[in-house]
Amino acid sequence: GTAQIGVTGLAVMGRNLARNLAHHGYAVAVHNRSPERTRKLVAEHGTEGTFVPSESLEDFVASLERPRAVIVMVKAGAPTDAVIDELVPLLEAGDIVVDAGNAHYADTRRREERLREVGLHFVGTGVSGGEEGALRGPSIMPGGSAESYAKLGPIFESIAARVDDTPCCVHVGPDGAGHFVKMVHNGIEYADMQLIAEAYDLLRAGLSASPAEIAEIFRDWNSTDLESFLIEITAEVLAHTDANTGKAFVDVVVDQAEQKGTGRWTVQSALDLGIPITGIAEATFARSLSGHADQRAVARRTFADAAGDPDWRIDDRDGFIEDVRKALFASKIVAYAQGFDHIQAGSLEYDWTIDRGAVATIWRGGCIIRARFLDRIREAYDEQPDLKSLLVAPYFAKAVTDGVPSWRRVVADAARVGVPTPAFSSSLAYFDALRTERLPAALIQGLRDNFGAHTYRRVDADGAFHTEWAGDRTESPA
Ligand code: NDP
């Protein structure tokens, strides 16, 4: 075989990834279960580079140079296992199977172990940026062995997005590390979008502004520290007018947010690892809540007059906009700090030694959460690899400190007038809990000892203690 790399699964993602590879001079073997997609790719884009099409998986594998590198880009879950099952007997020791779909990292760990046993490299790889990214340069998060990265690295780095001439691709760590980091990326994306949505909602309620006017505010914000792809497309979506009705587009869309499940995976994993990713969790639950139309309808009827201040109007327009911007930025820093804590916890749990600064670097381009401030995250971890929380790194500590009064005003206003801001509010609560000297967790320990003899530790002595709550209330070491 002569093709340097192969792609099987040629729906939107696989097809664009194959074209991207061809554009960078690689001879790309292409295959799809139903051969129509393969034929279509060659018919429509065959002149863009060197494609080596095959209709059977046998021919596809035979068309690859050794050691073979096969990118599997099919529907996540059972289809991925089915394709792996078909591929494995056709491959030889040292060959590499890349799963570039949205797999759960636990599945990736399982598949990696299984293929390792038969001498194959399995490289679970996060790919972010949607179909446009796959074609023009995604953010690529490969896991798997260092050995496999020696072959894949140069290829992936050449097709990835680039920022300041640095490719948005790095070997994240062994086995499931790449898919884990992709999962957290998506979780952060949920939080970021929820925060943006709350900011929009507050501006709309407080200023009685139209979506088009709010689009202008977001456009302005995109030249501040908030500069990011999501802020940019927020302005675009808010400015869009529905062609059928002439209304603001956002006003004709059903207000029920859907999800494909990566936010849920992130929250589930964080619960297992004991990491409070409250921003991502609130964002995930906010989407669920929005979808409970029946509950919302009865609550709306029951509590029609419950708004705290139905005539809320902001007098100091510019001051309010700046308050919301600062509250958004502080909340966003919290969400990212939590996400990076989650990555660190996963890294420790599975021995991945993930470099968080490198992760921030490869998210600067190609992916949905690409943003200017990721440079600051990389700097923070470069300066202090064992940073306890992103929040306390100098740049972020200053931004948060500077934003605290605005943050409090905005959350207090929202609570007073009744605009729901789950992510803004819980991010502020997280911040306050972290910086508070004494938490009421002490009372919880007392209660646990009272009803369940779960014991507690004292501030002035080592060891665990128990109080005889049902008896004479003497205390004894546990
Ligand atoms: P889909 O997830 O829609 O999957 C369709 C592809 O899977 C087709 O090529 C289909 O083949 C193939 N397939 C399904 N079942 C089987 C099977 N049992 N055996 C062999 N092939 C099978 O494609 P996308 O391009 O949207 O996504 C591919 C992967 O990339 C997914 O894991 C997705 O989660 C992930 N991803 C998608 C993004 C996006 O923006 N769409 C972004 C990032 C990741 P056939 O044509 O024969 O039906």
JSON list of C-alpha atoms and ligand atoms in Angstrom, two decimals, residues 9-14 32-34 37 73-76 79 82-83 100-102 127 130-131 182, ligand 1:
[
{"chain": "A", "resi": 9, "resn": "GLY", "atom": "CA", "xyz": [-16.40, 6.78, 8.01]},
{"chain": "A", "resi": 10, "resn": "LEU", "atom": "CA", "xyz": [-17.01, 9.55, 5.50]},
{"chain": "A", "resi": 11, "resn": "ALA", "atom": "CA", "xyz": [-20.01, 11.43, 6.88]},
{"chain": "A", "resi": 12, "resn": "VAL", "atom": "CA", "xyz": [-19.48, 15.18, 7.40]},
{"chain": "A", "resi": 13, "resn": "MET", "atom": "CA", "xyz": [-16.59, 14.83, 9.85]},
{"chain": "A", "resi": 14, "resn": "GLY", "atom": "CA", "xyz": [-14.64, 12.02, 8.19]},
{"chain": "A", "resi": 32, "resn": "ASN", "atom": "CA", "xyz": [-17.13, 4.09, 4.14]},
{"chain": "A", "resi": 33, "resn": "ARG", "atom": "CA", "xyz": [-19.52, 1.26, 5.00]},
{"chain": "A", "resi": 34, "resn": "SER", "atom": "CA", "xyz": [-21.89, 2.36, 2.25]},
{"chain": "A", "resi": 37, "resn": "ARG", "atom": "CA", "xyz": [-20.22, 8.23, 0.34]},
{"chain": "A", "resi": 73, "resn": "MET", "atom": "CA", "xyz": [-14.70, 8.53, 12.13]},
{"chain": "A", "resi": 74, "resn": "VAL", "atom": "CA", "xyz": [-18.03, 6.77, 12.59]},
{"chain": "A", "resi": 75, "resn": "LYS", "atom": "CA", "xyz": [-20.97, 7.18, 14.92]},
{"chain": "A", "resi": 76, "resn": "ALA", "atom": "CA", "xyz": [-19.79, 6.89, 18.53]},
{"chain": "A", "resi": 79, "resn": "PRO", "atom": "CA", "xyz": [-20.73, 1.44, 15.56]},
{"chain": "A", "resi": 82, "resn": "ALA", "atom": "CA", "xyz": [-18.24, -2.82, 15.18]},
{"chain": "A", "resi": 83, "resn": "VAL", "atom": "CA", "xyz": [-15.68, -1.10, 12.94]},
{"chain": "A", "resi": 100, "resn": "ALA", "atom": "CA", "xyz": [-11.56, 10.45, 16.22]},
{"chain": "A", "resi": 101, "resn": "GLY", "atom": "CA", "xyz": [-15.26, 10.23, 17.12]},
{"chain": "A", "resi": 102, "resn": "ASN", "atom": "CA", "xyz": [-16.80, 11.52, 20.32]},
{"chain": "A", "resi": 127, "resn": "VAL", "atom": "CA", "xyz": [-11.46, 16.51, 17.57]},
{"chain": "A", "resi": 130, "resn": "GLY", "atom": "CA", "xyz": [-17.32, 20.75, 13.98]},
{"chain": "A", "resi": 131, "resn": "GLU", "atom": "CA", "xyz": [-17.31, 20.15, 10.25]},
{"chain": "A", "resi": 182, "resn": "LYS", "atom": "CA", "xyz": [-12.28, 16.62, 24.82]},
{"chain": "B", "resi": 1, "resn": "NDP", "atom": "P1", "xyz": [-22.23, 10.38, 12.27]},
{"chain": "B", "resi": 1, "resn": "NDP", "atom": "O1", "xyz": [-21.99, 10.42, 13.72]},
{"chain": "B", "resi": 1, "resn": "NDP", "atom": "O2", "xyz": [-23.53, 10.85, 11.75]},
{"chain": "B", "resi": 1, "resn": "NDP", "atom": "O3", "xyz": [-21.98, 8.88, 11.76]},
{"chain": "B", "resi": 1, "resn": "NDP", "atom": "C1", "xyz": [-22.19, 8.52, 10.42]},
{"chain": "B", "resi": 1, "resn": "NDP", "atom": "C2", "xyz": [-21.05, 7.66, 9.94]},
{"chain": "B", "resi": 1, "resn": "NDP", "atom": "O4", "xyz": [-20.93, 6.48, 10.75]},
{"chain": "B", "resi": 1, "resn": "NDP", "atom": "C3", "xyz": [-21.28, 7.19, 8.53]},
{"chain": "B", "resi": 1, "resn": "NDP", "atom": "O5", "xyz": [-20.05, 7.15, 7.86]},
{"chain": "B", "resi": 1, "resn": "NDP", "atom": "C4", "xyz": [-21.84, 5.80, 8.76]},
{"chain": "B", "resi": 1, "resn": "NDP", "atom": "O6", "xyz": [-21.68, 4.93, 7.66]},
{"chain": "B", "resi": 1, "resn": "NDP", "atom": "C5", "xyz": [-20.99, 5.34, 9.89]},
{"chain": "B", "resi": 1, "resn": "NDP", "atom": "N1", "xyz": [-21.53, 4.19, 10.60]},
{"chain": "B", "resi": 1, "resn": "NDP", "atom": "C6", "xyz": [-22.60, 4.17, 11.43]},
{"chain": "B", "resi": 1, "resn": "NDP", "atom": "N2", "xyz": [-22.79, 2.93, 11.91]},
{"chain": "B", "resi": 1, "resn": "NDP", "atom": "C7", "xyz": [-21.82, 2.14, 11.38]},
{"chain": "B", "resi": 1, "resn": "NDP", "atom": "C8", "xyz": [-21.49, 0.77, 11.49]},
{"chain": "B", "resi": 1, "resn": "NDP", "atom": "N3", "xyz": [-22.18, -0.05, 12.29]},
{"chain": "B", "resi": 1, "resn": "NDP", "atom": "N4", "xyz": [-20.44, 0.32, 10.79]},
{"chain": "B", "resi": 1, "resn": "NDP", "atom": "C9", "xyz": [-19.72, 1.13, 9.99]},
{"chain": "B", "resi": 1, "resn": "NDP", "atom": "N5", "xyz": [-19.98, 2.44, 9.86]},
{"chain": "B", "resi": 1, "resn": "NDP", "atom": "C10", "xyz": [-21.02, 2.95, 10.53]},
{"chain": "B", "resi": 1, "resn": "NDP", "atom": "O7", "xyz": [-21.05, 11.16, 11.51]},
{"chain": "B", "resi": 1, "resn": "NDP", "atom": "P2", "xyz": [-20.35, 12.56, 11.82]},
{"chain": "B", "resi": 1, "resn": "NDP", "atom": "O8", "xyz": [-19.44, 12.78, 10.69]},
{"chain": "B", "resi": 1, "resn": "NDP", "atom": "O9", "xyz": [-21.32, 13.62, 12.19]},
{"chain": "B", "resi": 1, "resn": "NDP", "atom": "O10", "xyz": [-19.50, 12.27, 13.13]},
{"chain": "B", "resi": 1, "resn": "NDP", "atom": "C11", "xyz": [-18.51, 11.26, 13.17]},
{"chain": "B", "resi": 1, "resn": "NDP", "atom": "C12", "xyz": [-17.96, 11.20, 14.58]},
{"chain": "B", "resi": 1, "resn": "NDP", "atom": "O11", "xyz": [-17.38, 12.44, 14.89]},
{"chain": "B", "resi": 1, "resn": "NDP", "atom": "C13", "xyz": [-19.00, 10.92, 15.66]},
{"chain": "B", "resi": 1, "resn": "NDP", "atom": "O12", "xyz": [-18.42, 10.12, 16.64]},
{"chain": "B", "resi": 1, "resn": "NDP", "atom": "C14", "xyz": [-19.30, 12.29, 16.19]},
{"chain": "B", "resi": 1, "resn": "NDP", "atom": "O13", "xyz": [-19.75, 12.25, 17.53]},
{"chain": "B", "resi": 1, "resn": "NDP", "atom": "C15", "xyz": [-17.93, 12.94, 16.10]},
{"chain": "B", "resi": 1, "resn": "NDP", "atom": "N6", "xyz": [-17.92, 14.40, 16.03]},
{"chain": "B", "resi": 1, "resn": "NDP", "atom": "C16", "xyz": [-18.84, 15.06, 15.30]},
{"chain": "B", "resi": 1, "resn": "NDP", "atom": "C17", "xyz": [-18.83, 16.43, 15.21]},
{"chain": "B", "resi": 1, "resn": "NDP", "atom": "C18", "xyz": [-19.81, 17.15, 14.38]},
{"chain": "B", "resi": 1, "resn": "NDP", "atom": "O14", "xyz": [-19.80, 18.39, 14.39]},
{"chain": "B", "resi": 1, "resn": "NDP", "atom": "N7", "xyz": [-20.65, 16.46, 13.64]},
{"chain": "B", "resi": 1, "resn": "NDP", "atom": "C19", "xyz": [-17.82, 17.23, 15.93]},
{"chain": "B", "resi": 1, "resn": "NDP", "atom": "C20", "xyz": [-16.84, 16.44, 16.60]},
{"chain": "B", "resi": 1, "resn": "NDP", "atom": "C21", "xyz": [-16.92, 15.08, 16.66]},
{"chain": "B", "resi": 1, "resn": "NDP", "atom": "P3", "xyz": [-22.87, 4.84, 6.54]},
{"chain": "B", "resi": 1, "resn": "NDP", "atom": "O15", "xyz": [-22.61, 6.00, 5.63]},
{"chain": "B", "resi": 1, "resn": "NDP", "atom": "O16", "xyz": [-22.60, 3.52, 5.89]},
{"chain": "B", "resi": 1, "resn": "NDP", "atom": "O17", "xyz": [-24.16, 4.92, 7.25]}
]
